Amino acid sequence: EVQLVESGGGLVQAGGSLRLSCAASGFTFDAYAIGWFRQAPGKERERVSCISDNDGSIYYEDSVKGRFTISSDVAKRTVYLQMNSLKPADTAVYYCGAVPLLMFGCENYDTMDFWGKGTLVTVSS
């Protein structure tokens, strides 16, 4: 059974940092692309970043480039999202997702097959 468990969310002031973690189990970790998505109140879920250890691809949406860093630890089967210089606009529930990597480049996947339950990030002004 595929399981994705997010952690690390919380309340932070604007300009602060948080590190989210996504612990994965139930699938061959390096055969999948792992993505971070977020959903703000009243808005649709949007992609934030993704990574694939299989082909080395990494992708960031323009809104987080230069502020967020995605990384993975294959031995721990965990993907991290380091978020710096947080803004109130980053407030959302952050979801970790996974999809089998069938084509080169995690950026080619704008949705995932499997999802975690999410972790709430609140950035106060």
Coordinates of N, CA and C in Angstrom, one line a residue:
E1 N 0.8 -1.2 0.0 CA 0.0 0.0 0.0 C 0.9 1.2 0.0
V2 N 0.6 2.1 -0.9 CA 1.4 3.4 -1.0 C 0.9 4.3 0.1
Q3 N 1.9 4.8 0.8 CA 1.6 5.8 1.9 C 2.6 6.9 1.8
L4 N 2.0 8.1 2.0 CA 2.8 9.4 2.0 C 2.4 10.1 3.2
V5 N 3.3 10.5 4.1 CA 3.0 11.2 5.3 C 3.8 12.5 5.4
E6 N 3.1 13.6 5.4 CA 3.7 14.9 5.4 C 3.8 15.3 6.9
S7 N 4.9 16.1 7.2 CA 5.1 16.7 8.5 C 5.9 18.0 8.3
G8 N 5.9 18.8 9.4 CA 6.7 20.0 9.4 C 5.9 21.3 9.2
G9 N 4.7 21.2 9.0 CA 3.9 22.5 8.8 C 3.8 23.2 10.2
G10 N 3.3 24.4 10.1 CA 3.1 25.2 11.3 C 2.8 26.6 11.0
L11 N 2.9 27.4 12.1 CA 2.7 28.9 12.0 C 4.1 29.6 12.0
V12 N 4.3 30.5 11.0 CA 5.6 31.2 11.0 C 5.3 32.6 10.5
Q13 N 6.1 33.5 10.9 CA 6.0 34.9 10.5 C 6.6 35.1 9.1
A14 N 6.1 36.1 8.4 CA 6.6 36.4 7.1 C 8.2 36.6 7.2
G15 N 8.8 36.0 6.2 CA 10.3 36.0 6.2 C 10.9 34.8 6.8
G16 N 10.1 34.1 7.5 CA 10.7 32.9 8.3 C 10.8 31.7 7.4
S17 N 11.2 30.6 8.0 CA 11.5 29.3 7.3 C 10.8 28.1 7.9
L18 N 10.5 27.2 7.1 CA 10.0 25.9 7.6 C 10.5 24.8 6.6
R19 N 10.7 23.6 7.2 CA 11.1 22.5 6.4 C 10.0 21.4 6.5
L20 N 9.4 21.1 5.3 CA 8.4 20.0 5.3 C 9.1 18.7 4.9
S21 N 8.5 17.6 5.4 CA 9.0 16.3 5.1 C 7.9 15.4 4.6
C22 N 8.3 14.5 3.7 CA 7.3 13.6 3.1 C 7.9 12.2 3.2
A23 N 7.4 11.4 4.1 CA 7.9 10.0 4.3 C 7.1 9.1 3.4
A24 N 7.8 8.3 2.6 CA 7.1 7.5 1.6 C 7.3 6.0 1.9
S25 N 6.3 5.2 1.6 CA 6.4 3.7 1.8 C 5.5 3.1 0.8
G26 N 5.7 1.8 0.6 CA 4.8 1.0 -0.3 C 5.1 1.0 -1.7
F27 N 6.2 1.6 -2.2 CA 6.5 1.6 -3.6 C 8.0 1.8 -3.8
T28 N 8.5 1.5 -5.0 CA 9.9 1.7 -5.3 C 10.2 3.1 -5.4
F29 N 10.9 3.7 -4.4 CA 11.0 5.1 -4.2 C 11.6 5.8 -5.4
D30 N 12.7 5.2 -5.9 CA 13.4 5.9 -7.0 C 12.8 5.6 -8.4
A31 N 11.7 5.0 -8.4 CA 11.0 4.8 -9.7 C 9.8 5.7 -9.8
Y32 N 9.7 6.6 -8.9 CA 8.6 7.5 -8.9 C 9.1 9.0 -8.9
A33 N 8.3 9.9 -9.4 CA 8.4 11.3 -9.2 C 7.6 11.7 -7.9
I34 N 8.2 12.5 -7.1 CA 7.6 13.0 -5.9 C 7.4 14.5 -6.0
G35 N 6.2 14.9 -5.8 CA 5.9 16.3 -5.9 C 5.3 16.9 -4.7
W36 N 5.5 18.2 -4.5 CA 4.8 19.0 -3.5 C 3.8 19.9 -4.2
F37 N 2.6 19.9 -3.6 CA 1.5 20.7 -4.1 C 1.0 21.5 -2.9
R38 N 0.2 22.5 -3.2 CA -0.4 23.3 -2.1 C -1.8 23.7 -2.5
Q39 N -2.7 23.9 -1.5 CA -4.0 24.4 -1.8 C -4.4 25.4 -0.7
A40 N -4.5 26.6 -1.2 CA -4.9 27.7 -0.3 C -6.5 27.8 -0.2
P41 N -7.0 28.3 0.8 CA -8.5 28.4 1.0 C -9.1 29.0 -0.2
G42 N -10.1 28.4 -0.8 CA -10.9 28.9 -1.9 C -10.2 28.8 -3.2
K43 N -9.0 28.1 -3.3 CA -8.3 28.0 -4.5 C -8.1 26.6 -4.9
E44 N -7.7 26.3 -6.1 CA -7.4 25.0 -6.6 C -6.0 24.6 -6.1
R45 N -5.8 23.3 -6.0 CA -4.5 22.7 -5.7 C -3.5 23.1 -6.8
E46 N -2.3 23.5 -6.5 CA -1.3 23.9 -7.5 C 0.0 23.2 -7.1
R47 N 0.7 23.0 -8.2 CA 2.0 22.3 -8.0 C 3.0 23.4 -7.5
V48 N 3.9 22.9 -6.6 CA 5.0 23.8 -6.1 C 6.3 23.4 -6.6
S49 N 6.6 22.1 -6.5 CA 7.9 21.6 -6.9 C 7.9 20.1 -7.0
C50 N 8.9 19.5 -7.7 CA 8.9 18.0 -7.8 C 10.4 17.6 -8.0
I51 N 10.6 16.3 -7.7 CA 11.9 15.7 -7.8 C 11.8 14.3 -8.2
S52 N 12.8 13.8 -9.0 CA 12.9 12.4 -9.3 C 14.3 11.9 -9.2
D53 N 14.5 11.0 -8.3 CA 15.9 10.4 -8.2 C 16.3 9.5 -9.3
N54 N 15.3 9.1 -10.1 CA 15.6 8.2 -11.2 C 16.3 8.9 -12.3
D55 N 15.8 10.1 -12.7 CA 16.5 10.9 -13.8 C 17.1 12.2 -13.3
G56 N 17.1 12.4 -12.0 CA 17.7 13.6 -11.5 C 17.0 14.9 -11.8
S57 N 15.7 14.8 -12.2 CA 15.0 16.1 -12.5 C 14.5 16.7 -11.3
I58 N 14.5 18.1 -11.3 CA 14.0 18.9 -10.3 C 13.2 20.1 -10.9
Y59 N 12.1 20.5 -10.3 CA 11.3 21.5 -10.9 C 10.8 22.4 -9.8
Y60 N 10.7 23.7 -10.1 CA 10.0 24.6 -9.2 C 9.1 25.5 -10.0
E61 N 7.9 25.8 -9.4 CA 7.1 26.8 -10.0 C 7.8 28.2 -9.8
D62 N 7.4 29.1 -10.7 CA 8.1 30.4 -10.6 C 7.9 31.1 -9.3
S63 N 6.7 30.9 -8.7 CA 6.4 31.6 -7.5 C 7.3 31.3 -6.3
V64 N 8.0 30.1 -6.4 CA 8.8 29.7 -5.3 C 10.3 29.6 -5.6
K65 N 10.6 29.8 -6.9 CA 12.0 29.7 -7.3 C 12.9 30.7 -6.5
G66 N 14.0 30.2 -6.0 CA 14.9 31.0 -5.2 C 14.6 31.0 -3.8
R67 N 13.4 30.6 -3.4 CA 13.0 30.5 -2.0 C 12.9 29.1 -1.4
F68 N 12.4 28.2 -2.2 CA 12.1 26.8 -1.8 C 13.2 25.9 -2.4
T69 N 13.6 24.9 -1.7 CA 14.5 23.9 -2.2 C 13.9 22.5 -1.9
I70 N 13.9 21.7 -2.9 CA 13.4 20.3 -2.7 C 14.6 19.4 -2.7
S71 N 14.6 18.3 -1.9 CA 15.7 17.4 -1.8 C 15.1 16.0 -1.4
S72 N 15.9 15.0 -1.6 CA 15.4 13.7 -1.2 C 16.5 12.9 -0.5
D73 N 16.1 12.0 0.3 CA 17.1 11.1 1.0 C 16.5 9.7 0.7
V74 N 17.2 9.0 -0.3 CA 16.7 7.7 -0.8 C 16.7 6.7 0.3
A75 N 17.8 6.7 1.1 CA 17.9 5.8 2.2 C 16.7 5.9 3.2
K76 N 16.3 7.1 3.5 CA 15.2 7.4 4.4 C 13.9 7.4 3.7
R77 N 13.9 7.3 2.4 CA 12.6 7.3 1.6 C 11.8 8.6 2.0
T78 N 12.5 9.7 2.0 CA 11.9 10.9 2.5 C 12.3 12.1 1.5
V79 N 11.3 12.9 1.2 CA 11.5 14.1 0.4 C 11.3 15.3 1.2
Y80 N 12.1 16.3 1.1 CA 12.0 17.5 1.9 C 11.7 18.7 1.0
L81 N 11.1 19.7 1.7 CA 10.8 21.0 1.0 C 11.3 22.0 2.0
Q82 N 12.4 22.6 1.8 CA 12.9 23.7 2.6 C 12.3 25.0 2.0
M83 N 11.6 25.7 2.9 CA 10.9 26.9 2.5 C 11.5 28.1 3.2
N84 N 12.1 29.0 2.5 CA 12.7 30.2 3.1 C 12.0 31.4 2.6
S85 N 12.2 32.5 3.3 CA 11.6 33.8 2.9 C 10.1 33.7 2.7
L86 N 9.4 33.0 3.6 CA 8.0 32.7 3.4 C 7.2 34.0 3.4
K87 N 6.1 34.0 2.6 CA 5.2 35.1 2.5 C 3.8 34.6 2.9
P88 N 2.9 35.6 3.2 CA 1.6 35.2 3.5 C 0.9 34.5 2.4
A89 N 1.3 34.8 1.2 CA 0.7 34.1 0.0 C 1.1 32.6 -0.1
D90 N 2.1 32.2 0.7 CA 2.4 30.8 0.8 C 1.5 30.0 1.7
T91 N 0.6 30.7 2.4 CA -0.3 30.0 3.3 C -1.2 29.0 2.6
A92 N -1.1 27.8 3.0 CA -1.9 26.7 2.3 C -1.7 25.4 3.0
V93 N -2.5 24.4 2.6 CA -2.2 23.0 3.0 C -1.3 22.5 1.9
Y94 N -0.2 21.9 2.4 CA 0.8 21.4 1.5 C 0.7 19.9 1.4
Y95 N 0.6 19.4 0.2 CA 0.4 17.9 0.0 C 1.7 17.4 -0.7
C96 N 2.0 16.2 -0.3 CA 3.0 15.4 -1.0 C 2.3 14.4 -1.9
G97 N 2.8 14.2 -3.1 CA 2.2 13.3 -4.1 C 3.3 12.4 -4.8
A98 N 2.9 11.3 -5.3 CA 3.8 10.4 -6.0 C 3.1 9.9 -7.3
V99 N 4.0 9.7 -8.3 CA 3.5 9.2 -9.6 C 4.6 8.4 -10.2
P100 N 4.3 7.2 -10.8 CA 5.3 6.4 -11.4 C 6.0 7.2 -12.5
L101 N 7.3 7.2 -12.6 CA 8.0 8.0 -13.6 C 8.0 7.2 -14.9
L102 N 7.1 7.5 -15.8 CA 7.1 6.8 -17.1 C 7.7 7.6 -18.2
M103 N 8.0 8.9 -18.0 CA 8.6 9.8 -19.0 C 9.6 10.7 -18.3
F104 N 10.6 11.1 -19.0 CA 11.7 11.8 -18.4 C 11.2 13.2 -18.0
G105 N 11.6 13.5 -16.7 CA 11.4 14.9 -16.2 C 10.1 15.0 -15.4
C106 N 10.3 15.2 -14.0 CA 9.2 15.2 -13.1 C 8.3 16.4 -13.5
E107 N 8.8 17.4 -14.2 CA 8.0 18.6 -14.5 C 6.8 18.3 -15.5
N108 N 6.9 17.1 -16.1 CA 5.9 16.7 -17.0 C 4.6 16.1 -16.3
Y109 N 4.7 16.1 -15.0 CA 3.5 15.6 -14.2 C 2.9 16.7 -13.5
D110 N 1.7 17.1 -13.9 CA 1.0 18.2 -13.1 C 0.0 17.7 -12.2
T111 N 0.0 16.4 -12.0 CA -0.9 15.8 -11.0 C -0.2 14.5 -10.5
M112 N -0.6 13.9 -9.5 CA 0.0 12.7 -8.9 C -1.1 11.6 -8.8
D113 N -0.6 10.3 -8.7 CA -1.5 9.2 -8.5 C -1.8 9.0 -7.1
F114 N -0.9 9.3 -6.2 CA -1.0 9.0 -4.8 C -0.8 10.3 -4.0
W115 N -1.5 10.5 -2.9 CA -1.4 11.7 -2.1 C -1.3 11.4 -0.7
G116 N -0.6 12.3 0.1 CA -0.7 12.3 1.5 C -1.9 13.1 2.0
K117 N -2.0 13.3 3.3 CA -3.2 14.0 3.8 C -2.9 15.5 4.0
G118 N -1.7 15.9 3.8 CA -1.4 17.3 3.9 C -0.9 17.8 5.2
T119 N -0.2 18.9 5.2 CA 0.2 19.6 6.4 C 0.0 21.1 6.2
L120 N -0.5 21.8 7.2 CA -0.9 23.2 7.1 C 0.3 24.1 7.4
V121 N 0.5 25.0 6.5 CA 1.5 26.1 6.6 C 0.7 27.4 6.7
T122 N 1.0 28.1 7.7 CA 0.3 29.4 7.9 C 1.4 30.5 8.1
V123 N 1.4 31.5 7.2 CA 2.4 32.5 7.3 C 1.7 33.8 7.7
S124 N 2.1 34.4 8.8 CA 1.5 35.6 9.3 C 2.3 36.8 8.8
S125 N 1.5 37.9 8.6 CA 2.2 39.1 8.1 C 2.7 40.0 9.3

